[in-house]
mmCIF file of C-alpha atoms and ligand atoms in Angstrom:
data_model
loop_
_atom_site.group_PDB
_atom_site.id
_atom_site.type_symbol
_atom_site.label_atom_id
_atom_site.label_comp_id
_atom_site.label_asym_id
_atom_site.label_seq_id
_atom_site.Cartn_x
_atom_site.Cartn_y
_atom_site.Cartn_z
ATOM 1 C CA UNK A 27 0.000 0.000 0.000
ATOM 2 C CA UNK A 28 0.930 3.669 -0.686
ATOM 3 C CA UNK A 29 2.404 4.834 2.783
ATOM 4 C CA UNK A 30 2.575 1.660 4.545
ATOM 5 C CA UNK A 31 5.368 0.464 2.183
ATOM 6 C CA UNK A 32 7.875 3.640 3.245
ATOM 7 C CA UNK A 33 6.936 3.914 6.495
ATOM 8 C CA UNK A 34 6.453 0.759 9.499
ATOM 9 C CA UNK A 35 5.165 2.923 12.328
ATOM 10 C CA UNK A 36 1.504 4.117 12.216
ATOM 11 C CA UNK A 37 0.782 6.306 14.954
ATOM 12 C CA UNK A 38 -2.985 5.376 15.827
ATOM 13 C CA UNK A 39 -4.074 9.306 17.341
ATOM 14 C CA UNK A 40 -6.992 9.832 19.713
ATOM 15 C CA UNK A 41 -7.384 13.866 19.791
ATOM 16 C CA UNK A 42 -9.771 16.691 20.342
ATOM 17 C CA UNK A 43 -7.747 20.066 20.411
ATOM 18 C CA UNK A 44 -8.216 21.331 16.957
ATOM 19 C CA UNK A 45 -5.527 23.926 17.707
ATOM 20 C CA UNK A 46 -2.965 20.943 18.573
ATOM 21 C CA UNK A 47 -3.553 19.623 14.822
ATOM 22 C CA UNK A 48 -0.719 21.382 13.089
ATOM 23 C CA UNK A 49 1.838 21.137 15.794
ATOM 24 C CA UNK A 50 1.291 17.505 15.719
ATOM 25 C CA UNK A 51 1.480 16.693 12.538
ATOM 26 C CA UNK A 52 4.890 18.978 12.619
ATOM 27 C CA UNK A 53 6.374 16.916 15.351
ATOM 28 C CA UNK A 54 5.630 13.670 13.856
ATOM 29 C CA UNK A 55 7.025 15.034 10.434
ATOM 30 C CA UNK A 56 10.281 15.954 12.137
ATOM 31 C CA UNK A 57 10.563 12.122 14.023
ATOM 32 C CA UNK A 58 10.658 11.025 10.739
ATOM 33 C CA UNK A 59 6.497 9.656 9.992
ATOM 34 C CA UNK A 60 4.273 10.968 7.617
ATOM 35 C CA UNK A 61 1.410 8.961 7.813
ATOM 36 C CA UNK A 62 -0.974 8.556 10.823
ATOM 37 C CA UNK A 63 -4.391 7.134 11.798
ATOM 38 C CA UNK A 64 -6.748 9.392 13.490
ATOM 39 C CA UNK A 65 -9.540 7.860 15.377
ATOM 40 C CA UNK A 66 -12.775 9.139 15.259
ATOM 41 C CA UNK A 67 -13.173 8.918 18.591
ATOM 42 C CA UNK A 68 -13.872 12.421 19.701
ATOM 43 C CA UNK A 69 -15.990 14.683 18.314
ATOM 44 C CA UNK A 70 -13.492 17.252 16.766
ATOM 45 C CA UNK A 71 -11.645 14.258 14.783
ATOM 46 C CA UNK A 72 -13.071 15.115 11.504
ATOM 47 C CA UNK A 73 -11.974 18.801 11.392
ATOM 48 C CA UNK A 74 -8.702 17.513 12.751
ATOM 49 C CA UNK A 75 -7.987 15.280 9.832
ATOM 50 C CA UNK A 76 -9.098 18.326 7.441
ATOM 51 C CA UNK A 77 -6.131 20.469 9.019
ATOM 52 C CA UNK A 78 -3.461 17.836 9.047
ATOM 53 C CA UNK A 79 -4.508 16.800 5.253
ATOM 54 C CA UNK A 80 -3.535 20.688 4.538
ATOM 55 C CA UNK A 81 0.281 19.328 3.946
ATOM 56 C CA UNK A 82 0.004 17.110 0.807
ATOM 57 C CA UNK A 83 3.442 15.276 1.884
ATOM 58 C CA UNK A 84 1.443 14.038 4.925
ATOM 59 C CA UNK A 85 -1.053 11.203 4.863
ATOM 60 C CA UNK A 86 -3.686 10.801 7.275
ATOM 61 C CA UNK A 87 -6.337 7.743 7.757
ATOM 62 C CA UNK A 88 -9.188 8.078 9.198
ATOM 63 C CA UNK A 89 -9.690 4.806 12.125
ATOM 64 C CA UNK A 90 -12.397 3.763 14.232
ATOM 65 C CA UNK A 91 -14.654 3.765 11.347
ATOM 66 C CA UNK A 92 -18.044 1.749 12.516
ATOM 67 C CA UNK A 93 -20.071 3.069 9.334
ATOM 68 C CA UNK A 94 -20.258 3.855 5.669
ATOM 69 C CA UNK A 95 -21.299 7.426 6.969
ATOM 70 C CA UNK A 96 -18.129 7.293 9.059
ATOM 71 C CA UNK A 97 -15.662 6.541 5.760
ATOM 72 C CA UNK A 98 -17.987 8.849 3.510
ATOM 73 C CA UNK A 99 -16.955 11.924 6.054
ATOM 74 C CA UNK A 100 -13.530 10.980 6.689
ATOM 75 C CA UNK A 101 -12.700 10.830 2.925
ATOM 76 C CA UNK A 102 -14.796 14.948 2.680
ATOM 77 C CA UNK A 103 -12.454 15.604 5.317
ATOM 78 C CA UNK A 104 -9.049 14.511 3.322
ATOM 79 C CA UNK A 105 -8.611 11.208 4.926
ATOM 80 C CA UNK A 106 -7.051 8.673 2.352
ATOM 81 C CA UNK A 107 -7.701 5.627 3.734
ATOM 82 C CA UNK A 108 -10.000 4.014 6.253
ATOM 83 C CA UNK A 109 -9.434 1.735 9.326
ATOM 84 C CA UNK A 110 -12.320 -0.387 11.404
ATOM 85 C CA UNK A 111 -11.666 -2.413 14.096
ATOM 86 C CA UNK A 112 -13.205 -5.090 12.199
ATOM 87 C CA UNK A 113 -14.769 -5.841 9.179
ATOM 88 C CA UNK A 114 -17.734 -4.274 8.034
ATOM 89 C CA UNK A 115 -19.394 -4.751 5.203
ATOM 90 C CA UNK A 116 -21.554 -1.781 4.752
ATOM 91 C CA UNK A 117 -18.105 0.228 4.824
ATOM 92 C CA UNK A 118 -16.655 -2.246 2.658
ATOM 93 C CA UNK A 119 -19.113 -1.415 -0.354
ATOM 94 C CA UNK A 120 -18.813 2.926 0.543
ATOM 95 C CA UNK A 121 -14.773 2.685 0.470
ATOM 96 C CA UNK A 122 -15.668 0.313 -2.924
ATOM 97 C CA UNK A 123 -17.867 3.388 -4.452
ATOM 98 C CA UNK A 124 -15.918 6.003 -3.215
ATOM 99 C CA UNK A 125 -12.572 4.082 -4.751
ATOM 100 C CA UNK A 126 -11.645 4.458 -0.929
ATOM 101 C CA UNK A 127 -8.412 2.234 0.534
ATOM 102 C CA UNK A 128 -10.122 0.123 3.009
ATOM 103 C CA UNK A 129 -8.290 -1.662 6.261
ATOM 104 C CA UNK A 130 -10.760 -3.740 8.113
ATOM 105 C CA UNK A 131 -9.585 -5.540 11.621
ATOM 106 C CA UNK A 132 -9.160 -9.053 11.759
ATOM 107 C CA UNK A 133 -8.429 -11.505 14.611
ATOM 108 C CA UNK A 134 -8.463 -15.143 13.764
ATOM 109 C CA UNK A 135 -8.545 -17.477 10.660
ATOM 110 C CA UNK A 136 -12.003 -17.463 9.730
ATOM 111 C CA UNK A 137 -12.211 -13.692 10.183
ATOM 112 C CA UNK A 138 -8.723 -13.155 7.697
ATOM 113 C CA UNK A 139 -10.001 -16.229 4.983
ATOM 114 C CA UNK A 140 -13.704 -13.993 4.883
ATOM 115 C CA UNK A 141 -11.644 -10.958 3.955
ATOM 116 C CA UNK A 142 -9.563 -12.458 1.403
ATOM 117 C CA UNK A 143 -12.581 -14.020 0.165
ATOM 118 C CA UNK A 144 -13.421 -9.979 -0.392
ATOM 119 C CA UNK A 145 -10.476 -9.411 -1.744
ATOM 120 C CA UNK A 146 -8.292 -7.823 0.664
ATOM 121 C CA UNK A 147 -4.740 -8.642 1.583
ATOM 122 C CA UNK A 148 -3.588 -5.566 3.804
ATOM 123 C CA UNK A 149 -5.441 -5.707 6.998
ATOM 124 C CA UNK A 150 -5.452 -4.639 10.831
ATOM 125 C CA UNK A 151 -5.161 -7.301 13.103
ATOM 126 C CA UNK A 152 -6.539 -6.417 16.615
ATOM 127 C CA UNK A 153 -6.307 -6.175 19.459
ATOM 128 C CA UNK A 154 -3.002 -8.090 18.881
ATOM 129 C CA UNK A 155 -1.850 -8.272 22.419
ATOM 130 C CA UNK A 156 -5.065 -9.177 23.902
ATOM 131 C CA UNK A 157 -4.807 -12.139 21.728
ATOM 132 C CA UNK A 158 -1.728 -13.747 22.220
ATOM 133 C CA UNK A 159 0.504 -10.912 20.851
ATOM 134 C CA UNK A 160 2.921 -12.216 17.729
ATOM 135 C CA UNK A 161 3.356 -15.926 18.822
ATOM 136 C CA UNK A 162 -0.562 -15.609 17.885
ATOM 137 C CA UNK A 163 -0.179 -13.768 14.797
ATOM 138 C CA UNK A 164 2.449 -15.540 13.378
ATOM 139 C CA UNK A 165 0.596 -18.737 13.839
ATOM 140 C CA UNK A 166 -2.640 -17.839 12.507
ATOM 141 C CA UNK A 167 -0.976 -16.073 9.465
ATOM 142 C CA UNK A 168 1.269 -18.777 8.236
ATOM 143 C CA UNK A 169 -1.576 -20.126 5.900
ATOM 144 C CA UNK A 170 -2.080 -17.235 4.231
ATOM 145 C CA UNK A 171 1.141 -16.530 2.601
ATOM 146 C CA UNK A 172 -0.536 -13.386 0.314
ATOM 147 C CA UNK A 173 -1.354 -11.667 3.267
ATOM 148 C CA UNK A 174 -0.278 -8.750 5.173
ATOM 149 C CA UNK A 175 -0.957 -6.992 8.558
ATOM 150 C CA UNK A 176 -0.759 -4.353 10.648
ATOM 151 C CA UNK A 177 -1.296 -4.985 14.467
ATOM 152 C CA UNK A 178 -2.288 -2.679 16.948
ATOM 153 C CA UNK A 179 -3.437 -3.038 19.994
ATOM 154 C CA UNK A 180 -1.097 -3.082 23.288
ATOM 155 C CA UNK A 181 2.199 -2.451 20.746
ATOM 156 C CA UNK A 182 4.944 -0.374 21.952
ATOM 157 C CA UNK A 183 8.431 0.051 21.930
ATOM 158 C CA UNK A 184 8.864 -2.991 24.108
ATOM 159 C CA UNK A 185 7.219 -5.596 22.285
ATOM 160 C CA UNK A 186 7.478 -4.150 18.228
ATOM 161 C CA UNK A 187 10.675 -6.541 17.715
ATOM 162 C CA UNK A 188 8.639 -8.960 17.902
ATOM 163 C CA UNK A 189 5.906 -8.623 15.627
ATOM 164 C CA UNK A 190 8.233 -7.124 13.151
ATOM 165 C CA UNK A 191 10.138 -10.306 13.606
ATOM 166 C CA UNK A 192 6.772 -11.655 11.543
ATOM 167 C CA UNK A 193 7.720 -12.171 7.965
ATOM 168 C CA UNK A 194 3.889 -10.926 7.297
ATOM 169 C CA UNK A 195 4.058 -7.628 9.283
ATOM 170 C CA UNK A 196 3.504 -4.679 6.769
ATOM 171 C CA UNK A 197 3.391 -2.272 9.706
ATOM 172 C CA UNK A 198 2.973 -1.483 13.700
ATOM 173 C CA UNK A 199 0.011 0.822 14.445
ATOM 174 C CA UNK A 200 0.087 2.198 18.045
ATOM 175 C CA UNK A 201 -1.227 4.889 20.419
ATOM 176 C CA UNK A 202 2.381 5.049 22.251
ATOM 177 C CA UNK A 203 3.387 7.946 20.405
ATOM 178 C CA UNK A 204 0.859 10.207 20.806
ATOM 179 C CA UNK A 205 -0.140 9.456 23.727
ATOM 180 C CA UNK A 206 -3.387 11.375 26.094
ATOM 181 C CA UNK A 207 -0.511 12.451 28.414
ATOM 182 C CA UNK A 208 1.685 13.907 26.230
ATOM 183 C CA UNK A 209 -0.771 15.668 23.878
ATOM 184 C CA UNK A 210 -2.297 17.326 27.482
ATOM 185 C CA UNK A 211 0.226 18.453 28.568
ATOM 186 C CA UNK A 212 1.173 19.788 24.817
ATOM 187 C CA UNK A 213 4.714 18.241 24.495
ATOM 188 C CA UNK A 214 5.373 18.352 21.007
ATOM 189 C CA UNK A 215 9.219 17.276 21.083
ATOM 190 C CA UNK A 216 8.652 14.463 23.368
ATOM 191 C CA UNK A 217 6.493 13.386 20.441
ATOM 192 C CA UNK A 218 9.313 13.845 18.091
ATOM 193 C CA UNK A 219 11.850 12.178 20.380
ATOM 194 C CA UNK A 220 9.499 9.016 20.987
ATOM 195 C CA UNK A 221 8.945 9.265 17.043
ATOM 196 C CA UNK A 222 12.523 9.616 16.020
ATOM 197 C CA UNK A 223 13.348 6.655 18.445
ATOM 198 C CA UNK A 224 10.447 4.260 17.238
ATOM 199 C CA UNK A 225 11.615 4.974 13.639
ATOM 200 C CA UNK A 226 14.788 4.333 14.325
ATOM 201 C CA UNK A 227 14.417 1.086 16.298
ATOM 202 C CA UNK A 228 11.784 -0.228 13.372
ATOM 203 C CA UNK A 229 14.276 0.846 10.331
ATOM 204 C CA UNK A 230 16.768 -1.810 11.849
ATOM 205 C CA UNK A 231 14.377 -4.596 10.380
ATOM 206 C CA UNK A 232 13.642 -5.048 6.978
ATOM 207 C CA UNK A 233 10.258 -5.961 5.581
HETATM 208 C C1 3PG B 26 -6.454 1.132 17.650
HETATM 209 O O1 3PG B 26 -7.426 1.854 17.653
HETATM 210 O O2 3PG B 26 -5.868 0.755 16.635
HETATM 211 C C2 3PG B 26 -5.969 0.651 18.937
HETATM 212 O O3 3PG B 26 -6.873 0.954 19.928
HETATM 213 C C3 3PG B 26 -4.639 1.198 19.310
HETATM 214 O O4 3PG B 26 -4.268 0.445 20.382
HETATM 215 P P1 3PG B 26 -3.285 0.985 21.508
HETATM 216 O O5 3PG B 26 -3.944 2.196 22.098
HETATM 217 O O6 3PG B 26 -3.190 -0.159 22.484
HETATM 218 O O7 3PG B 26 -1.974 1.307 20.850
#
Protein backbone atom coordinates (compact mmCIF):
# COMPACT_ATOMS: atom_id res chain seq x y z
CA UNK A 1 0.00 0.00 0.00
CA UNK A 2 0.93 3.67 -0.69
CA UNK A 3 2.40 4.83 2.78
CA UNK A 4 2.57 1.66 4.54
CA UNK A 5 5.37 0.46 2.18
CA UNK A 6 7.87 3.64 3.24
CA UNK A 7 6.94 3.91 6.49
CA UNK A 8 6.45 0.76 9.50
CA UNK A 9 5.16 2.92 12.33
CA UNK A 10 1.50 4.12 12.22
CA UNK A 11 0.78 6.31 14.95
CA UNK A 12 -2.99 5.38 15.83
CA UNK A 13 -4.07 9.31 17.34
CA UNK A 14 -6.99 9.83 19.71
CA UNK A 15 -7.38 13.87 19.79
CA UNK A 16 -9.77 16.69 20.34
CA UNK A 17 -7.75 20.07 20.41
CA UNK A 18 -8.22 21.33 16.96
CA UNK A 19 -5.53 23.93 17.71
CA UNK A 20 -2.97 20.94 18.57
CA UNK A 21 -3.55 19.62 14.82
CA UNK A 22 -0.72 21.38 13.09
CA UNK A 23 1.84 21.14 15.79
CA UNK A 24 1.29 17.50 15.72
CA UNK A 25 1.48 16.69 12.54
CA UNK A 26 4.89 18.98 12.62
CA UNK A 27 6.37 16.92 15.35
CA UNK A 28 5.63 13.67 13.86
CA UNK A 29 7.03 15.03 10.43
CA UNK A 30 10.28 15.95 12.14
CA UNK A 31 10.56 12.12 14.02
CA UNK A 32 10.66 11.03 10.74
CA UNK A 33 6.50 9.66 9.99
CA UNK A 34 4.27 10.97 7.62
CA UNK A 35 1.41 8.96 7.81
CA UNK A 36 -0.97 8.56 10.82
CA UNK A 37 -4.39 7.13 11.80
CA UNK A 38 -6.75 9.39 13.49
CA UNK A 39 -9.54 7.86 15.38
CA UNK A 40 -12.78 9.14 15.26
CA UNK A 41 -13.17 8.92 18.59
CA UNK A 42 -13.87 12.42 19.70
CA UNK A 43 -15.99 14.68 18.31
CA UNK A 44 -13.49 17.25 16.77
CA UNK A 45 -11.64 14.26 14.78
CA UNK A 46 -13.07 15.11 11.50
CA UNK A 47 -11.97 18.80 11.39
CA UNK A 48 -8.70 17.51 12.75
CA UNK A 49 -7.99 15.28 9.83
CA UNK A 50 -9.10 18.33 7.44
CA UNK A 51 -6.13 20.47 9.02
CA UNK A 52 -3.46 17.84 9.05
CA UNK A 53 -4.51 16.80 5.25
CA UNK A 54 -3.53 20.69 4.54
CA UNK A 55 0.28 19.33 3.95
CA UNK A 56 0.00 17.11 0.81
CA UNK A 57 3.44 15.28 1.88
CA UNK A 58 1.44 14.04 4.92
CA UNK A 59 -1.05 11.20 4.86
CA UNK A 60 -3.69 10.80 7.27
CA UNK A 61 -6.34 7.74 7.76
CA UNK A 62 -9.19 8.08 9.20
CA UNK A 63 -9.69 4.81 12.13
CA UNK A 64 -12.40 3.76 14.23
CA UNK A 65 -14.65 3.77 11.35
CA UNK A 66 -18.04 1.75 12.52
CA UNK A 67 -20.07 3.07 9.33
CA UNK A 68 -20.26 3.86 5.67
CA UNK A 69 -21.30 7.43 6.97
CA UNK A 70 -18.13 7.29 9.06
CA UNK A 71 -15.66 6.54 5.76
CA UNK A 72 -17.99 8.85 3.51
CA UNK A 73 -16.96 11.92 6.05
CA UNK A 74 -13.53 10.98 6.69
CA UNK A 75 -12.70 10.83 2.92
CA UNK A 76 -14.80 14.95 2.68
CA UNK A 77 -12.45 15.60 5.32
CA UNK A 78 -9.05 14.51 3.32
CA UNK A 79 -8.61 11.21 4.93
CA UNK A 80 -7.05 8.67 2.35
CA UNK A 81 -7.70 5.63 3.73
CA UNK A 82 -10.00 4.01 6.25
CA UNK A 83 -9.43 1.73 9.33
CA UNK A 84 -12.32 -0.39 11.40
CA UNK A 85 -11.67 -2.41 14.10
CA UNK A 86 -13.21 -5.09 12.20
CA UNK A 87 -14.77 -5.84 9.18
CA UNK A 88 -17.73 -4.27 8.03
CA UNK A 89 -19.39 -4.75 5.20
CA UNK A 90 -21.55 -1.78 4.75
CA UNK A 91 -18.10 0.23 4.82
CA UNK A 92 -16.66 -2.25 2.66
CA UNK A 93 -19.11 -1.41 -0.35
CA UNK A 94 -18.81 2.93 0.54
CA UNK A 95 -14.77 2.69 0.47
CA UNK A 96 -15.67 0.31 -2.92
CA UNK A 97 -17.87 3.39 -4.45
CA UNK A 98 -15.92 6.00 -3.21
CA UNK A 99 -12.57 4.08 -4.75
CA UNK A 100 -11.65 4.46 -0.93
CA UNK A 101 -8.41 2.23 0.53
CA UNK A 102 -10.12 0.12 3.01
CA UNK A 103 -8.29 -1.66 6.26
CA UNK A 104 -10.76 -3.74 8.11
CA UNK A 105 -9.58 -5.54 11.62
CA UNK A 106 -9.16 -9.05 11.76
CA UNK A 107 -8.43 -11.51 14.61
CA UNK A 108 -8.46 -15.14 13.76
CA UNK A 109 -8.54 -17.48 10.66
CA UNK A 110 -12.00 -17.46 9.73
CA UNK A 111 -12.21 -13.69 10.18
CA UNK A 112 -8.72 -13.15 7.70
CA UNK A 113 -10.00 -16.23 4.98
CA UNK A 114 -13.70 -13.99 4.88
CA UNK A 115 -11.64 -10.96 3.95
CA UNK A 116 -9.56 -12.46 1.40
CA UNK A 117 -12.58 -14.02 0.17
CA UNK A 118 -13.42 -9.98 -0.39
CA UNK A 119 -10.48 -9.41 -1.74
CA UNK A 120 -8.29 -7.82 0.66
CA UNK A 121 -4.74 -8.64 1.58
CA UNK A 122 -3.59 -5.57 3.80
CA UNK A 123 -5.44 -5.71 7.00
CA UNK A 124 -5.45 -4.64 10.83
CA UNK A 125 -5.16 -7.30 13.10
CA UNK A 126 -6.54 -6.42 16.61
CA UNK A 127 -6.31 -6.18 19.46
CA UNK A 128 -3.00 -8.09 18.88
CA UNK A 129 -1.85 -8.27 22.42
CA UNK A 130 -5.07 -9.18 23.90
CA UNK A 131 -4.81 -12.14 21.73
CA UNK A 132 -1.73 -13.75 22.22
CA UNK A 133 0.50 -10.91 20.85
CA UNK A 134 2.92 -12.22 17.73
CA UNK A 135 3.36 -15.93 18.82
CA UNK A 136 -0.56 -15.61 17.89
CA UNK A 137 -0.18 -13.77 14.80
CA UNK A 138 2.45 -15.54 13.38
CA UNK A 139 0.60 -18.74 13.84
CA UNK A 140 -2.64 -17.84 12.51
CA UNK A 141 -0.98 -16.07 9.47
CA UNK A 142 1.27 -18.78 8.24
CA UNK A 143 -1.58 -20.13 5.90
CA UNK A 144 -2.08 -17.24 4.23
CA UNK A 145 1.14 -16.53 2.60
CA UNK A 146 -0.54 -13.39 0.31
CA UNK A 147 -1.35 -11.67 3.27
CA UNK A 148 -0.28 -8.75 5.17
CA UNK A 149 -0.96 -6.99 8.56
CA UNK A 150 -0.76 -4.35 10.65
CA UNK A 151 -1.30 -4.99 14.47
CA UNK A 152 -2.29 -2.68 16.95
CA UNK A 153 -3.44 -3.04 19.99
CA UNK A 154 -1.10 -3.08 23.29
CA UNK A 155 2.20 -2.45 20.75
CA UNK A 156 4.94 -0.37 21.95
CA UNK A 157 8.43 0.05 21.93
CA UNK A 158 8.86 -2.99 24.11
CA UNK A 159 7.22 -5.60 22.29
CA UNK A 160 7.48 -4.15 18.23
CA UNK A 161 10.67 -6.54 17.72
CA UNK A 162 8.64 -8.96 17.90
CA UNK A 163 5.91 -8.62 15.63
CA UNK A 164 8.23 -7.12 13.15
CA UNK A 165 10.14 -10.31 13.61
CA UNK A 166 6.77 -11.66 11.54
CA UNK A 167 7.72 -12.17 7.97
CA UNK A 168 3.89 -10.93 7.30
CA UNK A 169 4.06 -7.63 9.28
CA UNK A 170 3.50 -4.68 6.77
CA UNK A 171 3.39 -2.27 9.71
CA UNK A 172 2.97 -1.48 13.70
CA UNK A 173 0.01 0.82 14.45
CA UNK A 174 0.09 2.20 18.05
CA UNK A 175 -1.23 4.89 20.42
CA UNK A 176 2.38 5.05 22.25
CA UNK A 177 3.39 7.95 20.41
CA UNK A 178 0.86 10.21 20.81
CA UNK A 179 -0.14 9.46 23.73
CA UNK A 180 -3.39 11.37 26.09
CA UNK A 181 -0.51 12.45 28.41
CA UNK A 182 1.69 13.91 26.23
CA UNK A 183 -0.77 15.67 23.88
CA UNK A 184 -2.30 17.33 27.48
CA UNK A 185 0.23 18.45 28.57
CA UNK A 186 1.17 19.79 24.82
CA UNK A 187 4.71 18.24 24.49
CA UNK A 188 5.37 18.35 21.01
CA UNK A 189 9.22 17.28 21.08
CA UNK A 190 8.65 14.46 23.37
CA UNK A 191 6.49 13.39 20.44
CA UNK A 192 9.31 13.84 18.09
CA UNK A 193 11.85 12.18 20.38
CA UNK A 194 9.50 9.02 20.99
CA UNK A 195 8.95 9.26 17.04
CA UNK A 196 12.52 9.62 16.02
CA UNK A 197 13.35 6.65 18.45
CA UNK A 198 10.45 4.26 17.24
CA UNK A 199 11.62 4.97 13.64
CA UNK A 200 14.79 4.33 14.32
CA UNK A 201 14.42 1.09 16.30
CA UNK A 202 11.78 -0.23 13.37
CA UNK A 203 14.28 0.85 10.33
CA UNK A 204 16.77 -1.81 11.85
CA UNK A 205 14.38 -4.60 10.38
CA UNK A 206 13.64 -5.05 6.98
CA UNK A 207 10.26 -5.96 5.58
C1 LIG B 1 -6.45 1.13 17.65
O1 LIG B 1 -7.43 1.85 17.65
O2 LIG B 1 -5.87 0.76 16.63
C2 LIG B 1 -5.97 0.65 18.94
O3 LIG B 1 -6.87 0.95 19.93
C3 LIG B 1 -4.64 1.20 19.31
O4 LIG B 1 -4.27 0.44 20.38
P1 LIG B 1 -3.29 0.99 21.51
O5 LIG B 1 -3.94 2.20 22.10
O6 LIG B 1 -3.19 -0.16 22.48
O7 LIG B 1 -1.97 1.31 20.85
Amino acid sequence: MFAFAKQKLMPVVIINDVSQAEPLREALKQGGVFTAEVTLRTPNALRIIQIMSEDLDFCVGAGTVLSPGDADKAQSAGAQFVVSPGLSIAVVDECDRAAMPYFPGVSTPTEIQRARDLGFNELKFFPAEALGGAPYLKAVAAPFHDMRFIPTGGINLKNVDSYLAVPQVLAVGGSWIVSEKLLAAGDFSAITSLTREAVSQMNSHSI
